[in-house]
């Protein structure tokens, strides 16, 4: 995550969040396949590979337009922090959306200005 975003209180979603989100989705949808789209594919490939779940990684050179389109077509989404993943969930018809609820940093600029109920849709599930 860019350092200028951190100074305003954005906290990147840790690996533990993705592990919890994958477990949550796997319990709800036992035969699901996870497709990972990321702007940091080396981290994703190192952190999100799993022996218990089917995880596929989008090509490294996938354009943002194609990535967004693909994500909006998913039935279920695990999103990280940031507007790209938020828009993918917002524009989709996904029945399950999991988001990282460990942001913003308490008492930061973002925390003072942020209202979760204005940002996340009611049926989305927050995990940390």
Coordinates of C-alpha atoms in Angstrom, one line a residue, residues 15-32 34 48 50 52-53 55 78 98 127-128:
X15 CA -2.8 -12.6 5.3
X16 CA -4.8 -13.6 8.3
X17 CA -7.8 -11.7 6.9
X18 CA -7.6 -13.6 3.6
X19 CA -7.2 -16.9 5.4
X20 CA -10.3 -16.1 7.5
X21 CA -12.2 -15.0 4.4
X22 CA -11.3 -18.1 2.4
X23 CA -12.4 -20.3 5.3
X24 CA -15.7 -18.4 5.6
X25 CA -16.4 -18.7 1.8
X26 CA -15.3 -22.4 1.8
X27 CA -17.7 -23.2 4.6
X28 CA -20.6 -21.5 2.8
X29 CA -19.6 -22.8 -0.7
X30 CA -17.7 -26.1 -0.2
X31 CA -16.7 -26.6 -3.9
X32 CA -15.8 -23.0 -4.7
X34 CA -10.8 -18.9 -5.7
X48 CA -2.7 -17.3 -0.8
X50 CA -3.5 -23.4 -0.5
X52 CA -7.0 -27.3 1.0
X53 CA -8.6 -25.0 -1.6
X55 CA -6.8 -21.2 -5.9
X78 CA -13.4 -11.5 -1.1
X98 CA -16.5 -10.3 2.4
X127 CA -14.0 -9.9 8.8
X128 CA -10.6 -9.1 10.3

